[in-house]
Coordinates of N, CA and C and ligand atoms in Angstrom, one line a residue:
M15 N -163.9 18.6 40.1 CA -164.7 17.4 39.2 C -164.5 16.1 40.5
S16 N -164.9 15.3 40.5 CA -165.2 13.9 41.3 C -163.4 13.0 40.5
G17 N -163.0 13.0 41.2 CA -161.7 11.8 41.0 C -161.8 10.6 40.7
Q18 N -163.1 9.8 41.9 CA -163.5 8.6 42.1 C -163.6 8.1 40.9
Q19 N -164.3 8.0 40.0 CA -165.1 7.5 38.9 C -164.4 7.7 37.9
L20 N -163.4 6.3 37.6 CA -162.4 6.6 36.7 C -162.8 6.6 35.2
D21 N -163.6 6.7 34.9 CA -164.1 6.8 33.3 C -164.4 8.2 33.1
L22 N -164.4 8.9 34.2 CA -165.1 10.3 34.1 C -164.4 11.2 33.0
L23 N -164.9 11.6 32.1 CA -164.1 12.5 31.2 C -163.4 13.9 31.9
F24 N -162.9 14.5 31.4 CA -161.8 15.8 32.0 C -161.3 15.9 32.4
E25 N -160.6 14.4 33.2 CA -159.8 14.7 34.4 C -158.7 15.8 34.5
D26 N -158.6 16.2 35.6 CA -157.6 17.4 35.6 C -156.2 16.9 35.5
A27 N -156.3 15.8 36.7 CA -155.0 14.9 37.1 C -155.0 13.7 37.9
P28 N -154.1 13.0 37.3 CA -153.1 13.2 36.6 C -153.3 13.3 35.4
A29 N -152.9 14.0 34.4 CA -153.2 14.1 33.4 C -152.9 12.8 32.3
P30 N -153.9 12.3 31.9 CA -153.2 11.3 30.7 C -152.1 11.8 29.5
A31 N -151.6 11.5 28.8 CA -150.7 11.4 27.5 C -152.2 11.9 26.4
V32 N -151.7 12.8 25.8 CA -153.0 12.9 24.5 C -152.4 12.0 23.8
G33 N -153.4 11.1 23.0 CA -153.1 10.3 21.9 C -153.9 9.4 22.3
E34 N -153.6 7.9 21.9 CA -154.1 6.8 22.2 C -153.8 6.1 23.5
V35 N -154.5 5.6 24.4 CA -154.3 5.4 25.8 C -154.2 4.2 25.5
S36 N -155.3 3.1 25.3 CA -155.1 2.0 25.6 C -156.3 1.1 24.3
G37 N -155.7 0.0 23.2 CA -157.0 -0.4 22.5 C -157.5 0.9 21.4
R38 N -159.2 1.1 21.8 CA -159.8 2.2 20.9 C -159.8 3.3 21.8
R39 N -159.3 3.3 22.7 CA -159.2 4.8 23.8 C -158.5 5.9 23.7
R40 N -159.1 6.9 23.5 CA -158.0 8.0 22.8 C -158.2 9.1 23.6
V41 N -157.3 10.0 23.8 CA -157.6 11.5 24.6 C -157.4 12.5 23.8
I42 N -158.0 13.6 23.5 CA -158.0 14.7 22.7 C -157.6 15.8 23.3
Q43 N -157.2 16.8 23.3 CA -157.0 18.1 24.2 C -158.0 18.9 23.6
L44 N -158.8 19.5 24.4 CA -159.8 20.4 24.1 C -160.2 21.6 24.6
G45 N -159.4 22.7 24.1 CA -159.5 23.9 25.5 C -158.4 23.4 26.7
Q46 N -158.9 24.1 27.9 CA -158.4 23.5 28.7 C -158.4 22.0 29.2
E47 N -159.3 21.0 28.5 CA -159.8 20.4 29.3 C -158.7 18.8 28.5
L48 N -159.0 17.7 28.8 CA -158.3 16.6 27.8 C -160.0 15.4 27.8
L49 N -160.0 15.1 27.2 CA -161.5 14.3 26.9 C -161.1 12.9 26.3
T50 N -161.6 11.9 26.9 CA -161.4 10.6 26.4 C -162.6 10.2 25.6
Y51 N -162.0 9.6 24.8 CA -163.2 9.2 23.6 C -162.7 7.5 23.5
S52 N -164.0 7.1 22.7 CA -163.5 5.6 22.0 C -163.5 5.5 20.5
L53 N -162.7 5.2 19.9 CA -162.4 5.5 18.5 C -163.2 4.0 17.4
H54 N -163.8 3.9 16.8 CA -164.6 2.5 16.0 C -164.7 3.1 14.6
R55 N -163.8 2.0 14.0 CA -163.6 2.4 12.7 C -165.1 1.3 12.0
S56 N -165.3 2.2 10.8 CA -166.6 1.0 10.1 C -166.7 1.7 8.8
K57 N -167.6 1.0 8.2 CA -167.7 1.3 6.7 C -168.9 2.6 6.5
R58 N -169.4 3.7 7.7 CA -170.0 4.5 7.2 C -169.7 5.7 6.2
R59 N -169.9 6.6 5.7 CA -169.1 7.3 4.9 C -168.9 8.7 5.8
S60 N -169.4 8.8 7.3 CA -169.5 10.3 7.8 C -169.0 9.7 9.1
I61 N -168.5 10.6 9.9 CA -168.0 10.7 11.0 C -169.1 10.8 12.4
G62 N -169.2 9.6 13.0 CA -170.6 9.7 14.0 C -169.9 10.2 15.1
F63 N -171.1 10.6 16.1 CA -170.9 10.6 17.4 C -171.6 10.2 18.5
L64 N -171.4 9.6 19.8 CA -173.0 9.0 20.4 C -172.2 8.8 22.1
I65 N -173.1 9.7 22.9 CA -173.0 9.4 24.2 C -173.2 8.3 24.2
E66 N -172.5 7.4 24.8 CA -173.1 5.7 25.3 C -172.8 5.4 27.1
E67 N -173.1 4.7 27.6 CA -172.6 4.2 28.8 C -170.9 4.8 29.0
A68 N -169.9 4.3 28.3 CA -169.0 4.7 28.8 C -168.3 5.9 28.6
G69 N -169.2 6.7 28.1 CA -168.7 8.2 27.0 C -169.0 8.2 26.0
L70 N -167.9 8.9 25.6 CA -168.0 9.5 24.1 C -167.6 8.8 23.3
R71 N -168.4 7.8 22.0 CA -167.7 7.2 21.4 C -168.1 7.5 20.1
V72 N -166.8 7.4 19.1 CA -166.5 8.4 18.0 C -166.6 6.9 16.6
T73 N -167.5 6.7 16.0 CA -167.8 6.4 14.7 C -166.8 6.8 13.3
A74 N -165.7 6.1 12.8 CA -165.0 6.8 11.9 C -165.1 6.3 10.6
P75 N -165.3 6.2 9.3 CA -165.0 5.6 8.5 C -163.0 5.1 8.3
Q76 N -162.7 3.8 7.7 CA -161.5 3.4 7.6 C -160.3 4.6 7.3
W77 N -161.0 5.0 6.2 CA -159.9 6.1 5.5 C -159.7 7.7 6.3
V78 N -160.2 7.7 7.2 CA -160.4 9.4 7.7 C -159.0 9.3 8.8
T79 N -158.1 10.2 8.5 CA -157.3 10.1 9.5 C -157.4 10.8 11.0
V80 N -156.8 10.4 12.1 CA -157.1 10.9 13.0 C -157.4 12.4 13.3
P81 N -156.0 12.9 12.7 CA -156.3 14.2 12.9 C -157.4 15.0 12.4
Q82 N -157.9 14.4 11.3 CA -159.3 14.8 10.6 C -159.7 14.4 11.7
I83 N -160.4 13.2 12.3 CA -161.5 13.0 13.3 C -161.3 14.0 14.6
E84 N -160.6 14.4 14.7 CA -159.8 15.4 16.0 C -160.4 16.5 15.7
Q85 N -160.3 17.1 14.3 CA -160.8 17.8 14.0 C -162.4 18.3 14.1
A86 N -163.1 17.4 13.7 CA -164.5 16.9 13.8 C -165.1 17.1 15.3
I87 N -164.2 16.7 15.9 CA -164.7 16.4 17.3 C -164.8 18.4 17.6
R88 N -163.5 18.6 17.4 CA -163.4 19.9 17.7 C -164.7 21.4 17.4
E89 N -165.0 20.4 15.8 CA -166.0 21.3 15.1 C -167.6 21.2 16.3
K90 N -167.6 19.8 16.5 CA -168.8 19.5 17.1 C -168.6 19.6 18.9
Q91 N -167.6 20.3 19.1 CA -167.4 20.1 20.7 C -168.6 20.9 21.4
R92 N -169.2 21.9 21.3 CA -170.1 23.0 21.8 C -171.6 21.7 22.4
W93 N -171.4 21.0 21.2 CA -172.7 19.5 21.1 C -172.0 18.8 22.2
I94 N -171.0 18.2 21.8 CA -170.6 16.8 22.9 C -170.6 17.4 24.5
V95 N -169.6 18.6 24.6 CA -169.4 19.1 26.0 C -171.2 19.2 26.7
S96 N -172.0 19.8 26.1 CA -172.8 19.6 26.8 C -173.9 18.4 27.0
K97 N -173.4 17.1 25.9 CA -174.0 16.1 25.8 C -173.1 15.2 27.2
L98 N -172.1 15.3 26.8 CA -171.2 14.9 28.5 C -171.8 15.4 29.5
A99 N -171.9 16.7 29.7 CA -172.2 17.1 30.9 C -173.1 16.7 31.5
E100 N -174.3 16.6 30.9 CA -175.7 15.4 31.1 C -175.4 14.5 31.3
W101 N -174.6 13.8 30.6 CA -173.9 12.5 30.8 C -173.5 11.7 32.4
R102 N -173.1 13.1 32.3 CA -172.3 12.7 33.9 C -173.1 12.8 34.9
S103 N -174.2 14.0 34.7 CA -174.9 13.9 35.7 C -176.0 12.8 35.9
R104 N -176.2 11.8 35.0 CA -177.0 11.4 35.4 C -176.3 10.0 35.9
R105 N -175.4 10.0 35.8 CA -174.5 8.6 36.3 C -174.8 8.3 37.3
L106 N -174.5 6.8 37.2 CA -174.6 6.2 39.4 C -173.2 5.9 39.0
P107 N -172.8 6.1 40.5 CA -171.6 4.7 40.4 C -171.5 3.5 39.9
T108 N -170.6 3.2 39.8 CA -170.6 1.5 39.7 C -170.9 0.4 40.9
R109 N -170.2 1.0 41.7 CA -169.9 0.0 42.8 C -170.4 0.6 44.1
I110 N -170.7 0.2 45.1 CA -170.9 0.7 46.1 C -169.9 0.3 47.5
D111 N -169.4 1.3 48.0 CA -168.5 1.4 49.4 C -169.4 0.8 50.6
W112 N -169.5 -0.7 50.7 CA -170.1 -0.6 52.0 C -169.5 -0.5 53.5
R113 N -169.5 0.6 53.8 CA -168.3 0.8 54.9 C -169.2 1.9 55.1
E114 N -169.0 2.6 56.7 CA -168.6 3.4 57.2 C -168.4 4.8 56.0
G115 N -169.4 5.5 56.0 CA -169.1 6.8 55.4 C -168.9 6.7 53.7
G116 N -169.0 5.4 53.6 CA -169.5 4.9 52.0 C -171.0 5.6 51.6
K117 N -171.1 6.0 49.9 CA -172.2 6.6 49.6 C -172.9 5.7 48.9
L118 N -174.2 6.1 49.1 CA -175.4 5.5 48.3 C -176.1 5.8 47.7
P119 N -176.7 6.0 46.6 CA -177.6 6.7 45.8 C -178.7 6.5 46.1
Y120 N -179.5 7.5 46.2 CA -180.9 7.5 46.8 C -181.7 9.1 46.1
L121 N -183.0 8.3 45.5 CA -183.7 9.4 45.2 C -183.2 10.9 44.1
G122 N -181.7 9.8 43.5 CA -181.4 11.0 42.8 C -179.9 11.8 43.4
G123 N -180.1 11.8 44.5 CA -178.6 12.0 45.3 C -178.0 11.2 46.1
D124 N -176.9 11.6 46.9 CA -175.9 10.4 47.3 C -176.7 10.2 49.2
I125 N -176.5 9.4 49.7 CA -176.7 9.5 51.4 C -175.5 9.0 52.0
I126 N -175.4 9.1 53.1 CA -174.0 8.6 53.9 C -174.0 7.2 54.7
L127 N -173.7 6.1 54.5 CA -173.5 5.0 55.5 C -173.1 5.4 56.5
R128 N -174.1 5.3 57.7 CA -173.1 5.4 59.1 C -173.7 4.3 60.1
M129 N -172.8 3.8 60.8 CA -173.0 2.5 61.6 C -173.5 3.5 63.1
D130 N -174.7 3.0 63.3 CA -175.3 3.8 64.6 C -175.4 2.9 65.8
G131 N -175.2 1.1 65.7 CA -175.4 0.5 66.7 C -176.6 0.2 66.8
G132 N -176.7 -0.8 68.2 CA -178.0 -1.5 67.6 C -179.4 -0.8 68.7
L133 N -179.3 0.3 68.8 CA -180.1 0.6 69.7 C -181.0 1.0 69.4
R134 N -181.1 1.4 68.3 CA -182.6 1.7 67.6 C -183.1 1.2 65.7
P135 N -183.8 1.4 65.2 CA -183.8 1.1 63.9 C -183.7 2.1 63.0
T136 N -183.0 1.2 62.3 CA -182.1 2.3 60.9 C -183.4 3.2 60.4
C137 N -182.5 4.7 60.7 CA -183.4 5.8 59.9 C -182.5 6.7 59.3
L138 N -183.0 7.4 58.3 CA -182.2 8.7 57.4 C -182.5 9.9 58.0
E139 N -181.1 10.0 59.0 CA -181.5 11.7 59.7 C -180.5 12.6 58.7
G140 N -180.7 13.6 57.5 CA -180.6 14.7 56.9 C -180.0 13.3 55.8
N141 N -178.6 13.8 55.5 CA -178.4 12.6 54.4 C -177.6 11.7 54.7
E142 N -177.7 11.0 56.2 CA -176.6 9.8 56.9 C -177.8 9.2 56.9
L143 N -177.5 7.4 56.6 CA -178.3 6.4 56.7 C -177.9 6.0 57.9
K144 N -177.9 5.9 59.1 CA -177.8 5.7 60.6 C -178.6 4.0 60.6
L145 N -177.7 3.0 60.3 CA -177.8 1.5 60.2 C -177.9 1.0 61.7
A146 N -178.4 0.1 61.8 CA -178.8 -0.3 63.2 C -177.7 -1.5 63.1
L147 N -176.5 -1.0 63.2 CA -175.4 -1.8 63.1 C -174.0 -1.5 64.0
P148 N -173.3 -2.5 64.2 CA -172.2 -1.9 65.3 C -171.0 -1.5 63.9
G149 N -169.9 -0.7 64.6 CA -168.8 -0.4 63.7 C -168.1 -1.2 63.4
D150 N -168.2 -2.3 63.6 CA -167.1 -3.1 62.9 C -168.2 -4.5 62.1
A151 N -169.4 -4.1 61.3 CA -170.3 -4.7 60.8 C -169.3 -5.1 59.5
S152 N -169.7 -6.8 59.1 CA -169.2 -6.9 58.0 C -170.3 -6.7 56.6
V153 N -169.2 -6.0 55.4 CA -169.8 -5.9 54.3 C -171.0 -6.4 54.3
D154 N -171.0 -7.5 54.3 CA -172.8 -8.3 53.8 C -173.6 -7.4 54.6
R155 N -173.4 -7.6 55.9 CA -174.6 -7.2 56.9 C -175.0 -5.6 56.6
I156 N -173.7 -4.9 56.0 CA -174.2 -3.4 56.0 C -175.2 -3.6 54.4
R157 N -174.4 -4.2 53.8 CA -175.6 -4.1 52.5 C -176.6 -5.1 52.5
D158 N -176.5 -5.9 53.2 CA -178.3 -6.6 53.8 C -178.8 -5.3 54.3
A159 N -178.4 -4.5 55.6 CA -179.1 -4.2 56.3 C -179.9 -2.6 55.2
A160 N -178.2 -2.2 54.5 CA -178.9 -1.0 53.3 C -179.6 -1.0 52.3
C161 N -179.9 -2.5 51.4 CA -181.0 -2.5 50.6 C -182.2 -2.9 51.5
A162 N -182.5 -3.5 52.6 CA -183.7 -3.7 53.2 C -184.5 -2.6 53.0
W163 N -183.6 -1.0 54.0 CA -184.0 0.2 53.9 C -184.6 0.7 52.9
L164 N -183.5 0.3 51.8 CA -184.6 1.0 50.5 C -185.2 0.3 49.7
Q165 N -185.6 -1.0 50.3 CA -186.7 -1.5 49.6 C -187.8 -1.1 50.9
Q166 N -187.7 -1.3 51.6 CA -189.1 -0.5 52.4 C -189.3 1.0 51.8
R167 N -188.3 1.7 52.0 CA -188.6 3.0 51.5 C -188.8 3.3 49.9
A168 N -188.6 2.0 48.8 CA -189.2 2.1 47.3 C -190.6 1.6 48.0
L169 N -190.6 0.9 48.6 CA -192.2 0.3 48.5 C -193.3 1.8 48.8
E170 N -192.6 2.7 49.8 CA -193.4 3.4 50.7 C -193.9 4.7 49.3
E171 N -192.6 4.6 48.9 CA -192.3 6.0 47.8 C -193.4 5.9 46.5
F172 N -193.5 4.3 45.8 CA -194.0 4.1 44.9 C -195.4 3.8 44.9
T173 N -195.8 3.4 46.4 CA -197.1 3.5 46.9 C -197.8 4.9 46.4
D174 N -196.9 6.0 47.5 CA -197.8 6.8 47.3 C -197.6 7.8 45.6
R175 N -196.8 7.3 45.3 CA -197.0 8.2 44.1 C -198.4 7.3 43.1
A176 N -198.6 6.4 43.1 CA -199.1 5.2 42.5 C -200.7 5.7 42.8
Q177 N -200.7 6.2 44.3 CA -202.0 6.5 44.6 C -202.3 7.5 44.0
V178 N -201.5 8.7 43.9 CA -202.0 10.1 43.2 C -202.0 9.6 41.5
F179 N -201.4 8.7 40.7 CA -201.8 8.7 39.8 C -202.6 7.8 39.2
A180 N -203.5 7.1 40.2 CA -204.5 6.3 40.3 C -205.8 7.2 40.5
N181 N -205.7 8.3 41.5 CA -206.9 9.2 41.7 C -207.2 9.9 40.2
R182 N -206.0 9.8 39.4 CA -206.1 11.0 38.7 C -206.9 10.0 37.2
L183 N -206.5 8.9 37.1 CA -207.0 7.5 36.5 C -208.1 7.2 36.1
G184 N -208.5 7.3 38.0 CA -210.0 7.1 38.1 C -209.8 5.4 38.0
T185 N -208.7 5.1 38.7 CA -208.8 3.5 38.8 C -207.6 3.2 39.4
A186 N -207.3 1.9 40.0 CA -206.4 1.8 41.1 C -205.8 0.0 41.1
P187 N -204.2 0.3 41.2 CA -203.7 -1.2 40.7 C -204.2 -1.8 42.2
A188 N -204.6 -3.4 41.8 CA -205.1 -4.4 42.8 C -203.7 -4.3 44.1
R189 N -202.7 -4.2 43.2 CA -201.6 -4.8 44.5 C -200.1 -3.9 43.3
I190 N -199.4 -3.5 44.2 CA -198.5 -2.8 44.1 C -197.5 -3.6 45.1
T191 N -195.9 -4.5 43.9 CA -195.2 -5.5 44.7 C -193.7 -4.9 44.2
L192 N -193.1 -5.1 45.1 CA -191.8 -4.8 44.4 C -191.2 -5.8 43.5
S193 N -189.9 -5.8 42.9 CA -189.3 -6.8 42.0 C -187.9 -6.5 41.9
S194 N -187.1 -7.4 41.8 CA -185.4 -7.0 41.7 C -184.9 -7.7 40.1
A195 N -186.4 -7.4 39.6 CA -185.8 -8.5 38.1 C -184.9 -7.5 37.3
R196 N -184.0 -8.4 36.4 CA -182.3 -7.7 36.1 C -182.8 -7.6 34.5
A197 N -184.6 -7.3 34.3 CA -184.2 -6.8 32.7 C -185.6 -5.8 32.7
Q198 N -186.0 -5.4 33.8 CA -187.5 -4.7 33.8 C -187.5 -3.8 35.1
W199 N -188.1 -2.7 34.5 CA -187.9 -1.5 35.5 C -189.8 -2.1 36.3
G200 N -190.4 -2.5 35.3 CA -191.9 -2.8 36.3 C -192.5 -3.6 35.3
S201 N -193.7 -4.2 35.8 CA -194.5 -4.9 34.9 C -195.8 -4.4 35.2
C202 N -197.1 -4.8 34.6 CA -198.5 -4.8 35.0 C -199.2 -5.8 34.6
T203 N -199.9 -6.6 35.2 CA -200.4 -7.8 35.1 C -201.9 -7.4 34.9
T204 N -203.0 -8.4 33.6 CA -204.3 -8.4 33.5 C -205.1 -7.7 34.9
D205 N -204.1 -8.9 35.7 CA -205.6 -8.5 37.1 C -205.1 -7.5 37.8
G206 N -204.5 -6.6 37.1 CA -203.9 -5.1 37.8 C -203.2 -5.0 39.2
V207 N -202.0 -6.3 39.2 CA -200.8 -6.6 39.7 C -199.6 -5.7 39.3
V208 N -199.0 -4.8 39.8 CA -198.1 -3.7 39.5 C -197.0 -4.2 40.2
R209 N -195.9 -4.6 39.5 CA -194.5 -5.0 39.8 C -193.8 -3.9 39.4
L210 N -193.0 -2.8 40.5 CA -191.7 -2.1 40.5 C -190.2 -2.4 40.9
N211 N -189.4 -2.0 39.7 CA -188.1 -2.8 40.4 C -187.7 -1.5 41.6
W212 N -187.4 -2.3 43.0 CA -187.3 -1.7 43.6 C -185.9 -0.8 43.6
R213 N -185.3 -1.2 42.6 CA -183.9 -0.3 42.4 C -184.0 1.2 41.7
L214 N -185.3 1.5 41.3 CA -185.7 2.9 40.8 C -185.4 4.0 41.7
I215 N -185.8 3.2 43.3 CA -185.0 4.0 44.2 C -184.0 4.9 44.5
H216 N -182.3 4.5 43.4 CA -181.2 5.0 43.0 C -182.0 6.4 42.5
F217 N -182.8 6.3 41.6 CA -183.1 7.4 40.8 C -183.9 8.9 41.4
A218 N -183.8 9.9 40.6 CA -184.7 11.1 41.0 C -186.1 10.9 40.8
P219 N -186.7 11.2 41.8 CA -188.4 11.2 41.2 C -189.0 11.4 40.1
G220 N -188.5 12.2 39.3 CA -189.1 12.4 38.1 C -188.9 10.7 37.0
I221 N -187.8 9.8 37.5 CA -188.0 8.7 36.8 C -188.6 8.1 37.5
I222 N -188.9 7.8 38.6 CA -189.9 7.2 39.5 C -191.2 7.4 39.2
N223 N -191.3 8.5 38.6 CA -192.7 8.9 38.2 C -193.4 8.4 37.1
Y224 N -192.1 8.2 36.2 CA -192.5 7.6 34.8 C -192.7 6.3 34.6
V225 N -191.8 6.1 35.5 CA -192.1 4.1 35.5 C -192.9 3.8 36.1
V226 N -194.1 4.5 37.1 CA -195.2 4.4 38.0 C -196.3 4.4 37.0
A227 N -196.3 5.9 36.5 CA -197.5 6.5 35.6 C -197.4 5.3 34.7
H228 N -196.3 5.0 33.7 CA -196.0 4.0 32.9 C -197.2 2.4 33.0
E229 N -196.6 2.1 34.1 CA -197.4 0.7 34.6 C -199.0 1.1 34.8
L230 N -198.8 2.3 35.7 CA -200.6 2.0 35.8 C -201.2 2.9 34.9
A231 N -200.5 3.3 34.1 CA -200.9 3.3 32.3 C -202.0 2.3 32.2
H232 N -201.2 1.4 32.1 CA -201.5 -0.4 31.5 C -202.7 -0.7 32.1
L233 N -202.9 -0.2 33.2 CA -204.3 -0.7 33.5 C -206.1 -0.1 32.9
R234 N -205.9 1.0 32.2 CA -206.1 1.2 31.1 C -206.1 0.9 29.6
E235 N -204.8 0.7 29.6 CA -204.4 0.4 28.2 C -203.2 -0.7 28.0
M236 N -203.5 -2.0 27.9 CA -202.8 -3.1 27.9 C -201.7 -3.2 26.7
N237 N -201.4 -2.1 26.4 CA -200.7 -2.2 25.6 C -200.0 -0.9 24.9
H238 N -198.4 -0.8 23.9 CA -198.1 0.2 23.4 C -198.8 1.3 22.9
S239 N -200.0 1.5 22.3 CA -200.7 2.3 21.3 C -200.5 3.6 21.4
R240 N -201.1 4.5 20.9 CA -201.4 6.0 20.8 C -202.1 6.4 22.3
A241 N -203.1 5.3 22.7 CA -204.1 5.6 23.4 C -203.0 5.4 24.9
F242 N -202.5 4.4 24.7 CA -202.0 4.4 26.2 C -200.8 5.3 26.3
W243 N -200.0 6.6 25.3 CA -199.1 7.1 25.4 C -200.0 8.4 26.0
D244 N -201.0 8.7 25.2 CA -201.6 9.7 25.9 C -202.3 9.4 27.1
T245 N -202.2 8.7 27.4 CA -202.9 7.9 29.0 C -201.5 8.5 29.9
V246 N -200.3 8.0 29.6 CA -199.2 8.5 30.2 C -199.4 9.7 30.3
Q247 N -198.8 10.4 29.4 CA -198.9 11.7 29.1 C -200.0 12.7 30.1
M248 N -201.5 12.4 30.5 CA -202.2 12.7 30.9 C -201.6 12.7 32.3
L249 N -201.6 11.6 32.6 CA -200.9 11.5 34.2 C -199.5 12.1 34.4
L250 N -198.7 12.2 33.4 CA -197.4 12.8 33.4 C -196.7 13.7 32.3
P251 N -197.4 15.0 32.3 CA -197.0 16.0 31.2 C -195.8 15.7 30.3
D252 N -194.9 15.8 31.5 CA -193.3 16.0 30.8 C -192.4 14.7 30.9
Y253 N -193.3 13.5 30.6 CA -192.6 12.4 31.1 C -191.8 11.7 30.1
E254 N -191.3 12.7 28.6 CA -190.7 12.5 28.1 C -189.3 12.4 28.1
S255 N -188.7 13.4 29.0 CA -187.4 13.6 29.2 C -186.7 12.2 30.2
S256 N -187.7 11.8 31.5 CA -188.0 11.0 31.9 C -187.2 9.8 31.6
R257 N -188.3 9.5 30.5 CA -188.3 8.4 30.1 C -186.9 8.2 29.1
R258 N -186.6 9.3 28.1 CA -184.8 9.6 27.6 C -184.0 8.9 28.4
E259 N -184.0 10.0 29.8 CA -182.9 9.6 31.1 C -183.2 7.9 31.7
L260 N -183.7 7.7 31.8 CA -184.2 6.3 32.1 C -183.4 5.2 30.9
R261 N -183.4 5.3 29.6 CA -183.3 4.7 28.4 C -181.4 4.5 28.7
Q262 N -180.7 5.4 29.3 CA -179.3 5.1 29.5 C -178.7 4.2 30.8
H263 N -179.9 3.8 31.3 CA -179.7 3.0 32.5 C -180.4 1.2 32.5
H264 N -179.8 0.2 33.1 CA -180.0 -1.1 33.3 C -179.9 -1.1 34.3
P265 N -181.5 -2.0 34.7 CA -181.1 -2.7 36.0 C -180.1 -3.4 36.6
D266 N -179.6 -4.4 35.4 CA -178.5 -4.8 35.7 C -177.4 -4.6 36.0
R267 N -177.1 -3.4 35.6 CA -176.0 -2.3 35.7 C -176.1 -1.5 37.1
L268 N -176.8 -1.6 38.0 CA -177.2 -0.5 38.9 C -176.2 -0.7 40.1
P269 N -175.5 -0.1 41.0 CA -174.6 -0.7 41.5 C -174.9 -1.3 42.8
T270 N -176.5 -1.2 43.2 CA -176.8 -2.7 44.0 C -177.2 -3.7 43.5
A271 N -176.7 -4.3 41.8 CA -177.3 -5.2 41.1 C -176.3 -6.4 41.5
Ligands
ZN940 ZN1 -195.4 -0.9 29.2

């Protein structure tokens, strides 16, 4: 289990004490593993479980004791563990180490930053991004060069995918451009200009496909009607899982934002 991500659940070592860690954060022993969760009190009448950005969130009525809550967690253990595994696998790092050996999320995996000198243009070799930069390049230059490469790759990827969907749809966008919108993954104007957030390049291809298919479907249906969703489904039959996955993310909370 990676020890890099601090909020990671089930950390083996160093073992946090079981009980209250700080404020609402608590730790419970579940079998061999330690599970961190946040506890919120509310007026609701039952105990609720939610996997959110920071992991497991438990909401319980004021009158339910912690041992009762932890009993409920144990009863729901199987569901919680499988949901958390899903959550962990789609989680992106909160920041990137802009230096030699740093990891960059790319198409759902990680690539490694390497300073390759200035003799040839930046290129990807295997899982190493060989940047056209000297070994002592500053953090800003590394970030700028890596993001420029990501944007160039994003435009190529998005354009290729849009081409496939345009053929299926029988109509093509007038233009595809990149955006770095803070609150939007994509948009489509009435004159057929499709804008796609370049940071989507961090995600697995399924998610990128979903956003591209969504925006292209707007070329036919400029709304979110039943007909629109039927069009998305025609373009991408299994779009729903990618759509759900994308909901866990926000453009403003990506590591390059
Ligand atoms: Zn839409």
